[in-house]
Amino acid sequence: MSEAGAGRYAPSPSGDLHLGNLRTALLAWAFARSTGRRFVLRIEDLDRARPGVEQRQLDDLAAIGVDWDGPVVRQSERLPRYEAAIDQLTAAGLTYECYCTRREIQQAATAPHGPMGAYPGTCRTLTASARERLRAQGRPAALRLRATVTELDVVDELRGPYRGRVDDLVLRRGDGIPAYNLAVVVDDAAQGVDQVVRGDDLLPSTPRQAYLAMLLDLPVPRYAHVPLVLNTAGQRLAKRDGAVTLADRRALGNTPGQIVATLAASLDCTATSASELLAHFNAGKLPREPWILDVNGLLQCSRCP
Ligand code: GLU
């Protein structure tokens, strides 16, 4: 592991990065580089991987001047690490099988990026015979954490103290795939990540992740959740909002430098390259409000240099 810690960007290869994703990546990079730390990239491809997307994401990051240290890590290549962590928790008596239907599991556990209802603990106290009966029905079992707290306080470097729910979260899904919350904790520690900078849609998942890190005897990283980019209707920026990817913007004649300038302007900074942004970067002065992006306004390039 490293002497100096690292920052990271961890995209899911489910679609091309849009301006909001690129802005978060640029910020995560600037947080790390401005403090002389490493910056690592991790592709979170345990599900939702679409062919060709990973390479385009890497190309787009490079095009806006985000560089990274060491090889790109892919979660799909690290399954034994997640299983080892699950074994560690199981050996400590901190897991149980859950036979709830896929629908119930999905409702409770597949929305790591948003507020989610706590799992009510239906399978926590199953008797051995009840478990056998469910197993005999051929129901796939997920593995859940036997949490001993219901809430945890974390401190976010931008948002301040945050108290959030910790429930019996899924560690391994019914289809055998390790859950996001587990994988992210194992990987951040293994990659020496000591500061997690990401979109604030993930703030609600943070207490769960910090709790898991503690149970696994891993260092809890510092957290800085940055405001998301919203469209003019106040919704999270998405592909349907128009020309929002680097490829879209290039097709309209924007250069990567102009895109960086636009992203920098949204951070109250004047810069046409990542290195220029870095020279002016001041984490304490970042806007705390979401950036409202008028994609059609961008088309006229009114904010481009
Ligand atoms: N892979 C997640 C995403 O693309 C990010 C996870 C994280 O930063 O912890 O939304």
PDB file of C-alpha atoms and ligand atoms in Angstrom:
ATOM      1  CA  MET A   1       0.000   0.000   0.000  1.00  0.00           C
ATOM      2  CA  SER A   2       1.015   3.571  -0.499  1.00  0.00           C
ATOM      3  CA  GLU A   3       2.767   5.922   1.874  1.00  0.00           C
ATOM      4  CA  ALA A   4       0.695   8.827   0.613  1.00  0.00           C
ATOM      5  CA  GLY A   5      -3.007   8.083   0.381  1.00  0.00           C
ATOM      6  CA  ALA A   6      -5.020   8.245  -2.785  1.00  0.00           C
ATOM      7  CA  GLY A   7      -8.136   9.715  -4.247  1.00  0.00           C
ATOM      8  CA  ARG A   8     -10.171   7.851  -6.787  1.00  0.00           C
ATOM      9  CA  TYR A   9     -12.846   7.889  -9.416  1.00  0.00           C
ATOM     10  CA  ALA A  10     -14.963   4.778  -9.737  1.00  0.00           C
ATOM     11  CA  PRO A  11     -17.350   4.855 -12.685  1.00  0.00           C
ATOM     12  CA  SER A  12     -19.777   2.097 -13.543  1.00  0.00           C
ATOM     13  CA  PRO A  13     -19.357   1.247 -17.241  1.00  0.00           C
ATOM     14  CA  SER A  14     -23.063   1.476 -17.914  1.00  0.00           C
ATOM     15  CA  GLY A  15     -22.972   4.478 -20.218  1.00  0.00           C
ATOM     16  CA  ASP A  16     -20.789   7.333 -21.417  1.00  0.00           C
ATOM     17  CA  LEU A  17     -19.800   9.907 -18.823  1.00  0.00           C
ATOM     18  CA  HIS A  18     -21.826  13.093 -19.000  1.00  0.00           C
ATOM     19  CA  LEU A  19     -20.756  16.563 -17.981  1.00  0.00           C
ATOM     20  CA  GLY A  20     -21.839  15.943 -14.400  1.00  0.00           C
ATOM     21  CA  ASN A  21     -19.747  12.773 -14.186  1.00  0.00           C
ATOM     22  CA  LEU A  22     -16.778  14.524 -15.783  1.00  0.00           C
ATOM     23  CA  ARG A  23     -17.089  17.371 -13.305  1.00  0.00           C
ATOM     24  CA  THR A  24     -17.117  14.960 -10.351  1.00  0.00           C
ATOM     25  CA  ALA A  25     -14.095  13.136 -11.804  1.00  0.00           C
ATOM     26  CA  LEU A  26     -12.242  16.409 -12.289  1.00  0.00           C
ATOM     27  CA  LEU A  27     -13.001  17.389  -8.702  1.00  0.00           C
ATOM     28  CA  ALA A  28     -11.917  14.034  -7.278  1.00  0.00           C
ATOM     29  CA  TRP A  29      -8.699  14.334  -9.272  1.00  0.00           C
ATOM     30  CA  ALA A  30      -8.111  17.920  -8.109  1.00  0.00           C
ATOM     31  CA  PHE A  31      -8.701  16.998  -4.445  1.00  0.00           C
ATOM     32  CA  ALA A  32      -6.024  14.295  -4.725  1.00  0.00           C
ATOM     33  CA  ARG A  33      -3.499  16.087  -6.899  1.00  0.00           C
ATOM     34  CA  SER A  34      -3.700  19.380  -5.010  1.00  0.00           C
ATOM     35  CA  THR A  35      -2.612  17.537  -1.886  1.00  0.00           C
ATOM     36  CA  GLY A  36       0.151  15.552  -3.563  1.00  0.00           C
ATOM     37  CA  ARG A  37      -1.663  12.242  -3.303  1.00  0.00           C
ATOM     38  CA  ARG A  38      -2.121   9.493  -5.834  1.00  0.00           C
ATOM     39  CA  PHE A  39      -5.245   9.215  -7.948  1.00  0.00           C
ATOM     40  CA  VAL A  40      -6.581   5.799  -8.952  1.00  0.00           C
ATOM     41  CA  LEU A  41      -9.322   4.627 -11.257  1.00  0.00           C
ATOM     42  CA  ARG A  42     -11.633   1.741 -10.608  1.00  0.00           C
ATOM     43  CA  ILE A  43     -14.203   0.364 -13.011  1.00  0.00           C
ATOM     44  CA  GLU A  44     -17.228  -0.829 -11.046  1.00  0.00           C
ATOM     45  CA  ASP A  45     -18.320  -3.496 -13.474  1.00  0.00           C
ATOM     46  CA  LEU A  46     -19.947  -6.058 -11.207  1.00  0.00           C
ATOM     47  CA  ASP A  47     -23.103  -5.372 -13.148  1.00  0.00           C
ATOM     48  CA  ARG A  48     -24.248  -2.901 -15.758  1.00  0.00           C
ATOM     49  CA  ALA A  49     -21.103  -3.247 -17.895  1.00  0.00           C
ATOM     50  CA  ARG A  50     -21.739  -2.337 -21.526  1.00  0.00           C
ATOM     51  CA  PRO A  51     -19.216  -3.255 -24.201  1.00  0.00           C
ATOM     52  CA  GLY A  52     -16.948  -0.414 -25.265  1.00  0.00           C
ATOM     53  CA  VAL A  53     -18.092   1.959 -22.538  1.00  0.00           C
ATOM     54  CA  GLU A  54     -15.101   1.494 -20.234  1.00  0.00           C
ATOM     55  CA  GLN A  55     -12.627   2.499 -22.947  1.00  0.00           C
ATOM     56  CA  ARG A  56     -14.680   5.532 -23.887  1.00  0.00           C
ATOM     57  CA  GLN A  57     -14.842   6.585 -20.240  1.00  0.00           C
ATOM     58  CA  LEU A  58     -11.066   6.305 -19.912  1.00  0.00           C
ATOM     59  CA  ASP A  59     -10.537   8.199 -23.174  1.00  0.00           C
ATOM     60  CA  ASP A  60     -12.873  10.976 -22.070  1.00  0.00           C
ATOM     61  CA  LEU A  61     -11.154  11.346 -18.701  1.00  0.00           C
ATOM     62  CA  ALA A  62      -7.774  11.511 -20.418  1.00  0.00           C
ATOM     63  CA  ALA A  63      -9.135  14.045 -22.927  1.00  0.00           C
ATOM     64  CA  ILE A  64     -10.093  16.487 -20.162  1.00  0.00           C
ATOM     65  CA  GLY A  65      -6.687  16.056 -18.506  1.00  0.00           C
ATOM     66  CA  VAL A  66      -7.523  13.660 -15.682  1.00  0.00           C
ATOM     67  CA  ASP A  67      -4.593  11.281 -15.274  1.00  0.00           C
ATOM     68  CA  TRP A  68      -4.242   8.383 -12.902  1.00  0.00           C
ATOM     69  CA  ASP A  69      -1.649   6.218 -11.214  1.00  0.00           C
ATOM     70  CA  GLY A  70      -1.121   2.529 -11.753  1.00  0.00           C
ATOM     71  CA  PRO A  71      -3.302   0.133 -13.657  1.00  0.00           C
ATOM     72  CA  VAL A  72      -7.048   0.618 -13.880  1.00  0.00           C
ATOM     73  CA  VAL A  73      -8.721  -1.766 -11.455  1.00  0.00           C
ATOM     74  CA  ARG A  74     -11.811  -3.727 -12.492  1.00  0.00           C
ATOM     75  CA  GLN A  75     -14.117  -5.113  -9.836  1.00  0.00           C
ATOM     76  CA  SER A  76     -14.995  -8.117 -11.984  1.00  0.00           C
ATOM     77  CA  GLU A  77     -11.371  -9.247 -11.593  1.00  0.00           C
ATOM     78  CA  ARG A  78     -11.373  -9.032  -7.810  1.00  0.00           C
ATOM     79  CA  LEU A  79     -14.100 -11.420  -6.716  1.00  0.00           C
ATOM     80  CA  PRO A  80     -11.834 -13.442  -4.358  1.00  0.00           C
ATOM     81  CA  ARG A  81     -11.124 -10.280  -2.335  1.00  0.00           C
ATOM     82  CA  TYR A  82     -14.820  -9.686  -1.784  1.00  0.00           C
ATOM     83  CA  GLU A  83     -15.366 -13.313  -0.835  1.00  0.00           C
ATOM     84  CA  ALA A  84     -12.515 -13.093   1.671  1.00  0.00           C
ATOM     85  CA  ALA A  85     -14.177 -10.079   3.288  1.00  0.00           C
ATOM     86  CA  ILE A  86     -17.503 -11.917   3.393  1.00  0.00           C
ATOM     87  CA  ASP A  87     -15.755 -14.905   4.997  1.00  0.00           C
ATOM     88  CA  GLN A  88     -14.260 -12.589   7.612  1.00  0.00           C
ATOM     89  CA  LEU A  89     -17.688 -11.223   8.508  1.00  0.00           C
ATOM     90  CA  THR A  90     -19.251 -14.684   8.506  1.00  0.00           C
ATOM     91  CA  ALA A  91     -16.528 -16.003  10.813  1.00  0.00           C
ATOM     92  CA  ALA A  92     -17.404 -13.174  13.203  1.00  0.00           C
ATOM     93  CA  GLY A  93     -21.067 -14.224  13.175  1.00  0.00           C
ATOM     94  CA  LEU A  94     -22.062 -11.094  11.302  1.00  0.00           C
ATOM     95  CA  THR A  95     -23.910 -12.525   8.314  1.00  0.00           C
ATOM     96  CA  TYR A  96     -27.091 -14.422   7.585  1.00  0.00           C
ATOM     97  CA  GLU A  97     -28.818 -15.864   4.566  1.00  0.00           C
ATOM     98  CA  CYS A  98     -31.840 -14.037   3.263  1.00  0.00           C
ATOM     99  CA  TYR A  99     -34.467 -15.797   1.206  1.00  0.00           C
ATOM    100  CA  CYS A 100     -36.709 -12.854   0.539  1.00  0.00           C
ATOM    101  CA  THR A 101     -37.888 -12.697  -3.047  1.00  0.00           C
ATOM    102  CA  ARG A 102     -35.809 -10.930  -5.614  1.00  0.00           C
ATOM    103  CA  ARG A 103     -38.347  -8.143  -5.700  1.00  0.00           C
ATOM    104  CA  GLU A 104     -38.039  -7.569  -1.981  1.00  0.00           C
ATOM    105  CA  ILE A 105     -34.269  -7.698  -2.176  1.00  0.00           C
ATOM    106  CA  GLN A 106     -34.260  -5.239  -5.035  1.00  0.00           C
ATOM    107  CA  GLN A 107     -36.458  -2.816  -3.207  1.00  0.00           C
ATOM    108  CA  ALA A 108     -34.293  -3.023  -0.149  1.00  0.00           C
ATOM    109  CA  ALA A 109     -30.862  -3.328  -1.624  1.00  0.00           C
ATOM    110  CA  THR A 110     -30.267  -2.386  -5.226  1.00  0.00           C
ATOM    111  CA  ALA A 111     -30.525   1.339  -4.889  1.00  0.00           C
ATOM    112  CA  PRO A 112     -27.145   2.134  -3.378  1.00  0.00           C
ATOM    113  CA  HIS A 113     -27.166   5.523  -5.062  1.00  0.00           C
ATOM    114  CA  GLY A 114     -30.215   6.869  -3.416  1.00  0.00           C
ATOM    115  CA  PRO A 115     -32.127   6.833  -0.208  1.00  0.00           C
ATOM    116  CA  MET A 116     -33.313   3.344   0.412  1.00  0.00           C
ATOM    117  CA  GLY A 117     -35.628   1.680   2.834  1.00  0.00           C
ATOM    118  CA  ALA A 118     -33.982  -0.331   5.535  1.00  0.00           C
ATOM    119  CA  TYR A 119     -34.333  -4.073   5.214  1.00  0.00           C
ATOM    120  CA  PRO A 120     -36.839  -5.085   7.889  1.00  0.00           C
ATOM    121  CA  GLY A 121     -34.798  -8.098   8.996  1.00  0.00           C
ATOM    122  CA  THR A 122     -37.329 -10.684   7.822  1.00  0.00           C
ATOM    123  CA  CYS A 123     -34.767 -13.495   7.553  1.00  0.00           C
ATOM    124  CA  ARG A 124     -32.584 -12.449  10.471  1.00  0.00           C
ATOM    125  CA  THR A 125     -34.151 -14.811  12.928  1.00  0.00           C
ATOM    126  CA  LEU A 126     -35.138 -17.705  10.685  1.00  0.00           C
ATOM    127  CA  THR A 127     -35.002 -21.042  12.450  1.00  0.00           C
ATOM    128  CA  ALA A 128     -32.853 -23.757  10.918  1.00  0.00           C
ATOM    129  CA  SER A 129     -35.940 -25.642   9.787  1.00  0.00           C
ATOM    130  CA  ALA A 130     -37.495 -22.553   8.186  1.00  0.00           C
ATOM    131  CA  ARG A 131     -34.221 -21.962   6.377  1.00  0.00           C
ATOM    132  CA  GLU A 132     -34.194 -25.549   5.169  1.00  0.00           C
ATOM    133  CA  ARG A 133     -37.725 -25.247   3.887  1.00  0.00           C
ATOM    134  CA  LEU A 134     -36.901 -22.120   1.903  1.00  0.00           C
ATOM    135  CA  ARG A 135     -33.743 -23.679   0.576  1.00  0.00           C
ATOM    136  CA  ALA A 136     -35.718 -26.741  -0.517  1.00  0.00           C
ATOM    137  CA  GLN A 137     -38.024 -24.458  -2.496  1.00  0.00           C
ATOM    138  CA  GLY A 138     -34.955 -23.567  -4.524  1.00  0.00           C
ATOM    139  CA  ARG A 139     -35.006 -19.942  -3.488  1.00  0.00           C
ATOM    140  CA  PRO A 140     -31.652 -18.248  -4.106  1.00  0.00           C
ATOM    141  CA  ALA A 141     -30.167 -16.883  -0.893  1.00  0.00           C
ATOM    142  CA  ALA A 142     -28.590 -13.483  -0.591  1.00  0.00           C
ATOM    143  CA  LEU A 143     -26.161 -12.911   2.251  1.00  0.00           C
ATOM    144  CA  ARG A 144     -26.840 -10.012   4.577  1.00  0.00           C
ATOM    145  CA  LEU A 145     -24.911  -8.226   7.238  1.00  0.00           C
ATOM    146  CA  ARG A 146     -26.151  -8.717  10.780  1.00  0.00           C
ATOM    147  CA  ALA A 147     -25.778  -5.057  11.691  1.00  0.00           C
ATOM    148  CA  THR A 148     -25.522  -4.211  15.351  1.00  0.00           C
ATOM    149  CA  VAL A 149     -26.287  -0.529  14.900  1.00  0.00           C
ATOM    150  CA  THR A 150     -29.124   1.213  13.106  1.00  0.00           C
ATOM    151  CA  GLU A 151     -27.444   4.548  12.474  1.00  0.00           C
ATOM    152  CA  LEU A 152     -23.963   5.919  12.185  1.00  0.00           C
ATOM    153  CA  ASP A 153     -22.467   9.407  12.145  1.00  0.00           C
ATOM    154  CA  VAL A 154     -19.929  10.328   9.526  1.00  0.00           C
ATOM    155  CA  VAL A 155     -18.311  13.655   8.806  1.00  0.00           C
ATOM    156  CA  ASP A 156     -18.349  14.918   5.265  1.00  0.00           C
ATOM    157  CA  GLU A 157     -15.696  17.448   4.379  1.00  0.00           C
ATOM    158  CA  LEU A 158     -18.139  19.535   2.376  1.00  0.00           C
ATOM    159  CA  ARG A 159     -21.435  18.777   4.056  1.00  0.00           C
ATOM    160  CA  GLY A 160     -20.359  18.504   7.667  1.00  0.00           C
ATOM    161  CA  PRO A 161     -21.702  15.917  10.122  1.00  0.00           C
ATOM    162  CA  TYR A 162     -24.140  13.436   8.606  1.00  0.00           C
ATOM    163  CA  ARG A 163     -26.123  10.766  10.394  1.00  0.00           C
ATOM    164  CA  GLY A 164     -27.493   7.970   8.258  1.00  0.00           C
ATOM    165  CA  ARG A 165     -29.128   4.618   8.453  1.00  0.00           C
ATOM    166  CA  VAL A 166     -27.279   1.341   8.731  1.00  0.00           C
ATOM    167  CA  ASP A 167     -29.341  -1.764   8.125  1.00  0.00           C
ATOM    168  CA  ASP A 168     -28.790  -5.424   7.368  1.00  0.00           C
ATOM    169  CA  LEU A 169     -27.446  -4.581   3.948  1.00  0.00           C
ATOM    170  CA  VAL A 170     -26.810  -7.191   1.291  1.00  0.00           C
ATOM    171  CA  LEU A 171     -23.205  -8.361   1.044  1.00  0.00           C
ATOM    172  CA  ARG A 172     -23.696 -10.949  -1.675  1.00  0.00           C
ATOM    173  CA  ARG A 173     -26.729 -10.870  -3.889  1.00  0.00           C
ATOM    174  CA  GLY A 174     -28.893 -13.875  -4.630  1.00  0.00           C
ATOM    175  CA  ASP A 175     -27.175 -14.229  -8.001  1.00  0.00           C
ATOM    176  CA  GLY A 176     -23.823 -14.623  -6.233  1.00  0.00           C
ATOM    177  CA  ILE A 177     -22.489 -11.162  -7.163  1.00  0.00           C
ATOM    178  CA  PRO A 178     -20.909  -9.174  -4.309  1.00  0.00           C
ATOM    179  CA  ALA A 179     -22.887  -6.071  -3.469  1.00  0.00           C
ATOM    180  CA  TYR A 180     -21.699  -2.580  -4.330  1.00  0.00           C
ATOM    181  CA  ASN A 181     -21.460  -1.467  -0.698  1.00  0.00           C
ATOM    182  CA  LEU A 182     -19.110  -4.307   0.157  1.00  0.00           C
ATOM    183  CA  ALA A 183     -16.964  -4.093  -2.968  1.00  0.00           C
ATOM    184  CA  VAL A 184     -16.446  -0.359  -2.665  1.00  0.00           C
ATOM    185  CA  VAL A 185     -15.219  -0.674   0.927  1.00  0.00           C
ATOM    186  CA  VAL A 186     -12.847  -3.538   0.156  1.00  0.00           C
ATOM    187  CA  ASP A 187     -11.467  -1.776  -2.901  1.00  0.00           C
ATOM    188  CA  ASP A 188     -11.017   1.661  -1.381  1.00  0.00           C
ATOM    189  CA  ALA A 189      -8.918   0.114   1.396  1.00  0.00           C
ATOM    190  CA  ALA A 190      -6.950  -2.117  -0.980  1.00  0.00           C
ATOM    191  CA  GLN A 191      -6.186   0.812  -3.263  1.00  0.00           C
ATOM    192  CA  GLY A 192      -5.031   2.997  -0.394  1.00  0.00           C
ATOM    193  CA  VAL A 193      -7.887   5.439  -0.894  1.00  0.00           C
ATOM    194  CA  ASP A 194      -7.978   7.758   2.086  1.00  0.00           C
ATOM    195  CA  GLN A 195     -10.425  10.282   0.672  1.00  0.00           C
ATOM    196  CA  VAL A 196     -13.575   9.448  -1.274  1.00  0.00           C
ATOM    197  CA  VAL A 197     -14.811  12.302  -3.457  1.00  0.00           C
ATOM    198  CA  ARG A 198     -18.035  11.511  -5.295  1.00  0.00           C
ATOM    199  CA  GLY A 199     -21.524  12.776  -6.066  1.00  0.00           C
ATOM    200  CA  ASP A 200     -23.712  13.560  -3.109  1.00  0.00           C
ATOM    201  CA  ASP A 201     -26.320  11.041  -4.251  1.00  0.00           C
ATOM    202  CA  LEU A 202     -24.058   8.543  -2.493  1.00  0.00           C
ATOM    203  CA  LEU A 203     -24.029  10.335   0.855  1.00  0.00           C
ATOM    204  CA  PRO A 204     -26.899   8.174   2.211  1.00  0.00           C
ATOM    205  CA  SER A 205     -24.823   5.021   1.553  1.00  0.00           C
ATOM    206  CA  THR A 206     -21.799   6.400   3.365  1.00  0.00           C
ATOM    207  CA  PRO A 207     -22.689   5.401   6.966  1.00  0.00           C
ATOM    208  CA  ARG A 208     -23.213   1.816   5.786  1.00  0.00           C
ATOM    209  CA  GLN A 209     -19.855   1.812   4.063  1.00  0.00           C
ATOM    210  CA  ALA A 210     -18.027   3.372   6.990  1.00  0.00           C
ATOM    211  CA  TYR A 211     -19.620   0.798   9.296  1.00  0.00           C
ATOM    212  CA  LEU A 212     -18.548  -2.073   7.035  1.00  0.00           C
ATOM    213  CA  ALA A 213     -14.999  -0.731   6.941  1.00  0.00           C
ATOM    214  CA  MET A 214     -14.917  -0.683  10.740  1.00  0.00           C
ATOM    215  CA  LEU A 215     -16.218  -4.239  10.979  1.00  0.00           C
ATOM    216  CA  LEU A 216     -13.556  -5.363   8.521  1.00  0.00           C
ATOM    217  CA  ASP A 217     -10.830  -3.542  10.456  1.00  0.00           C
ATOM    218  CA  LEU A 218     -10.153  -1.314   7.489  1.00  0.00           C
ATOM    219  CA  PRO A 219      -9.394   2.391   7.713  1.00  0.00           C
ATOM    220  CA  VAL A 220     -12.450   4.581   7.152  1.00  0.00           C
ATOM    221  CA  PRO A 221     -11.615   7.094   4.427  1.00  0.00           C
ATOM    222  CA  ARG A 222     -12.490  10.762   4.629  1.00  0.00           C
ATOM    223  CA  TYR A 223     -15.486  11.713   2.529  1.00  0.00           C
ATOM    224  CA  ALA A 224     -16.279  14.726   0.382  1.00  0.00           C
ATOM    225  CA  HIS A 225     -19.598  14.543  -1.439  1.00  0.00           C
ATOM    226  CA  VAL A 226     -19.911  17.083  -4.197  1.00  0.00           C
ATOM    227  CA  PRO A 227     -23.232  18.507  -5.353  1.00  0.00           C
ATOM    228  CA  LEU A 228     -24.694  16.939  -8.444  1.00  0.00           C
ATOM    229  CA  VAL A 229     -25.324  18.640 -11.737  1.00  0.00           C
ATOM    230  CA  LEU A 230     -29.006  19.284 -12.374  1.00  0.00           C
ATOM    231  CA  ASN A 231     -30.952  20.189 -15.491  1.00  0.00           C
ATOM    232  CA  THR A 232     -33.025  23.352 -15.647  1.00  0.00           C
ATOM    233  CA  ALA A 233     -35.997  21.411 -14.248  1.00  0.00           C
ATOM    234  CA  GLY A 234     -33.953  20.647 -11.151  1.00  0.00           C
ATOM    235  CA  GLN A 235     -33.517  16.956 -11.955  1.00  0.00           C
ATOM    236  CA  ARG A 236     -30.273  15.064 -11.986  1.00  0.00           C
ATOM    237  CA  LEU A 237     -28.540  15.556 -15.350  1.00  0.00           C
ATOM    238  CA  ALA A 238     -29.088  12.609 -17.697  1.00  0.00           C
ATOM    239  CA  LYS A 239     -28.542  11.608 -21.302  1.00  0.00           C
ATOM    240  CA  ARG A 240     -32.084  12.623 -22.192  1.00  0.00           C
ATOM    241  CA  ASP A 241     -31.165  16.228 -21.440  1.00  0.00           C
ATOM    242  CA  GLY A 242     -29.413  16.461 -24.813  1.00  0.00           C
ATOM    243  CA  ALA A 243     -25.806  16.863 -25.828  1.00  0.00           C
ATOM    244  CA  VAL A 244     -24.235  16.069 -22.457  1.00  0.00           C
ATOM    245  CA  THR A 245     -21.351  13.704 -23.222  1.00  0.00           C
ATOM    246  CA  LEU A 246     -17.932  14.705 -24.453  1.00  0.00           C
ATOM    247  CA  ALA A 247     -18.647  12.985 -27.781  1.00  0.00           C
ATOM    248  CA  ASP A 248     -21.917  14.924 -28.090  1.00  0.00           C
ATOM    249  CA  ARG A 249     -20.139  18.180 -27.352  1.00  0.00           C
ATOM    250  CA  ARG A 250     -17.317  17.445 -29.763  1.00  0.00           C
ATOM    251  CA  ALA A 251     -19.842  16.709 -32.477  1.00  0.00           C
ATOM    252  CA  LEU A 252     -21.160  20.229 -31.865  1.00  0.00           C
ATOM    253  CA  GLY A 253     -17.700  21.714 -32.221  1.00  0.00           C
ATOM    254  CA  ASN A 254     -16.627  22.050 -28.589  1.00  0.00           C
ATOM    255  CA  THR A 255     -13.022  21.214 -27.772  1.00  0.00           C
ATOM    256  CA  PRO A 256     -12.091  19.397 -24.555  1.00  0.00           C
ATOM    257  CA  GLY A 257     -10.496  22.680 -23.413  1.00  0.00           C
ATOM    258  CA  GLN A 258     -13.843  24.432 -23.807  1.00  0.00           C
ATOM    259  CA  ILE A 259     -15.537  21.685 -21.842  1.00  0.00           C
ATOM    260  CA  VAL A 260     -12.985  22.009 -19.046  1.00  0.00           C
ATOM    261  CA  ALA A 261     -13.558  25.778 -19.117  1.00  0.00           C
ATOM    262  CA  THR A 262     -17.287  25.214 -18.715  1.00  0.00           C
ATOM    263  CA  LEU A 263     -16.762  22.778 -15.847  1.00  0.00           C
ATOM    264  CA  ALA A 264     -14.256  25.146 -14.249  1.00  0.00           C
ATOM    265  CA  ALA A 265     -16.699  28.059 -14.571  1.00  0.00           C
ATOM    266  CA  SER A 266     -19.274  25.988 -12.682  1.00  0.00           C
ATOM    267  CA  LEU A 267     -16.691  25.767  -9.897  1.00  0.00           C
ATOM    268  CA  ASP A 268     -16.185  29.537  -9.916  1.00  0.00           C
ATOM    269  CA  CYS A 269     -12.795  29.044 -11.510  1.00  0.00           C
ATOM    270  CA  THR A 270     -11.301  30.267 -14.759  1.00  0.00           C
ATOM    271  CA  ALA A 271      -9.271  27.558 -16.461  1.00  0.00           C
ATOM    272  CA  THR A 272      -9.054  25.909 -19.848  1.00  0.00           C
ATOM    273  CA  SER A 273      -7.108  22.838 -18.769  1.00  0.00           C
ATOM    274  CA  ALA A 274      -7.122  20.471 -15.828  1.00  0.00           C
ATOM    275  CA  SER A 275      -3.652  21.616 -14.786  1.00  0.00           C
ATOM    276  CA  GLU A 276      -4.775  25.239 -14.799  1.00  0.00           C
ATOM    277  CA  LEU A 277      -7.785  24.285 -12.707  1.00  0.00           C
ATOM    278  CA  LEU A 278      -5.465  22.500 -10.311  1.00  0.00           C
ATOM    279  CA  ALA A 279      -3.320  25.600  -9.926  1.00  0.00           C
ATOM    280  CA  HIS A 280      -6.392  27.536  -8.733  1.00  0.00           C
ATOM    281  CA  PHE A 281      -8.090  24.700  -6.852  1.00  0.00           C
ATOM    282  CA  ASN A 282      -9.321  25.549  -3.377  1.00  0.00           C
ATOM    283  CA  ALA A 283     -11.464  22.816  -1.842  1.00  0.00           C
ATOM    284  CA  GLY A 284     -12.703  25.192   0.849  1.00  0.00           C
ATOM    285  CA  LYS A 285     -14.210  27.541  -1.735  1.00  0.00           C
ATOM    286  CA  LEU A 286     -16.180  25.062  -3.808  1.00  0.00           C
ATOM    287  CA  PRO A 287     -19.802  25.954  -4.482  1.00  0.00           C
ATOM    288  CA  ARG A 288     -22.037  24.005  -2.103  1.00  0.00           C
ATOM    289  CA  GLU A 289     -25.098  24.176  -4.324  1.00  0.00           C
ATOM    290  CA  PRO A 290     -25.885  21.938  -7.299  1.00  0.00           C
ATOM    291  CA  TRP A 291     -24.801  23.257 -10.677  1.00  0.00           C
ATOM    292  CA  ILE A 292     -27.832  23.930 -12.824  1.00  0.00           C
ATOM    293  CA  LEU A 293     -26.845  23.224 -16.387  1.00  0.00           C
ATOM    294  CA  ASP A 294     -28.755  24.655 -19.321  1.00  0.00           C
ATOM    295  CA  VAL A 295     -27.622  22.309 -22.063  1.00  0.00           C
ATOM    296  CA  ASN A 296     -29.239  24.436 -24.759  1.00  0.00           C
ATOM    297  CA  GLY A 297     -27.397  27.459 -23.445  1.00  0.00           C
ATOM    298  CA  LEU A 298     -24.212  25.472 -23.809  1.00  0.00           C
ATOM    299  CA  LEU A 299     -25.066  24.789 -27.423  1.00  0.00           C
ATOM    300  CA  GLN A 300     -24.487  28.444 -28.143  1.00  0.00           C
ATOM    301  CA  CYS A 301     -21.331  28.076 -26.168  1.00  0.00           C
ATOM    302  CA  SER A 302     -22.039  31.262 -24.283  1.00  0.00           C
ATOM    303  CA  ARG A 303     -19.830  30.195 -21.410  1.00  0.00           C
ATOM    304  CA  CYS A 304     -17.061  28.816 -23.583  1.00  0.00           C
ATOM    305  CA  PRO A 305     -13.951  30.928 -24.027  1.00  0.00           C
TER     306      PRO A 305
HETATM  307  N1  GLU B   1     -19.769   3.327  -9.357  1.00  0.00           N
HETATM  308  C1  GLU B   1     -20.554   4.365  -8.763  1.00  0.00           C
HETATM  309  C2  GLU B   1     -21.190   5.199  -9.845  1.00  0.00           C
HETATM  310  O1  GLU B   1     -20.750   5.172 -10.972  1.00  0.00           O
HETATM  311  C3  GLU B   1     -19.737   5.257  -7.879  1.00  0.00           C
HETATM  312  C4  GLU B   1     -19.397   4.596  -6.617  1.00  0.00           C
HETATM  313  C5  GLU B   1     -18.553   5.422  -5.653  1.00  0.00           C
HETATM  314  O2  GLU B   1     -17.995   6.455  -6.054  1.00  0.00           O
HETATM  315  O3  GLU B   1     -18.458   5.008  -4.515  1.00  0.00           O
HETATM  316  O4  GLU B   1     -22.140   5.894  -9.571  1.00  0.00           O
END
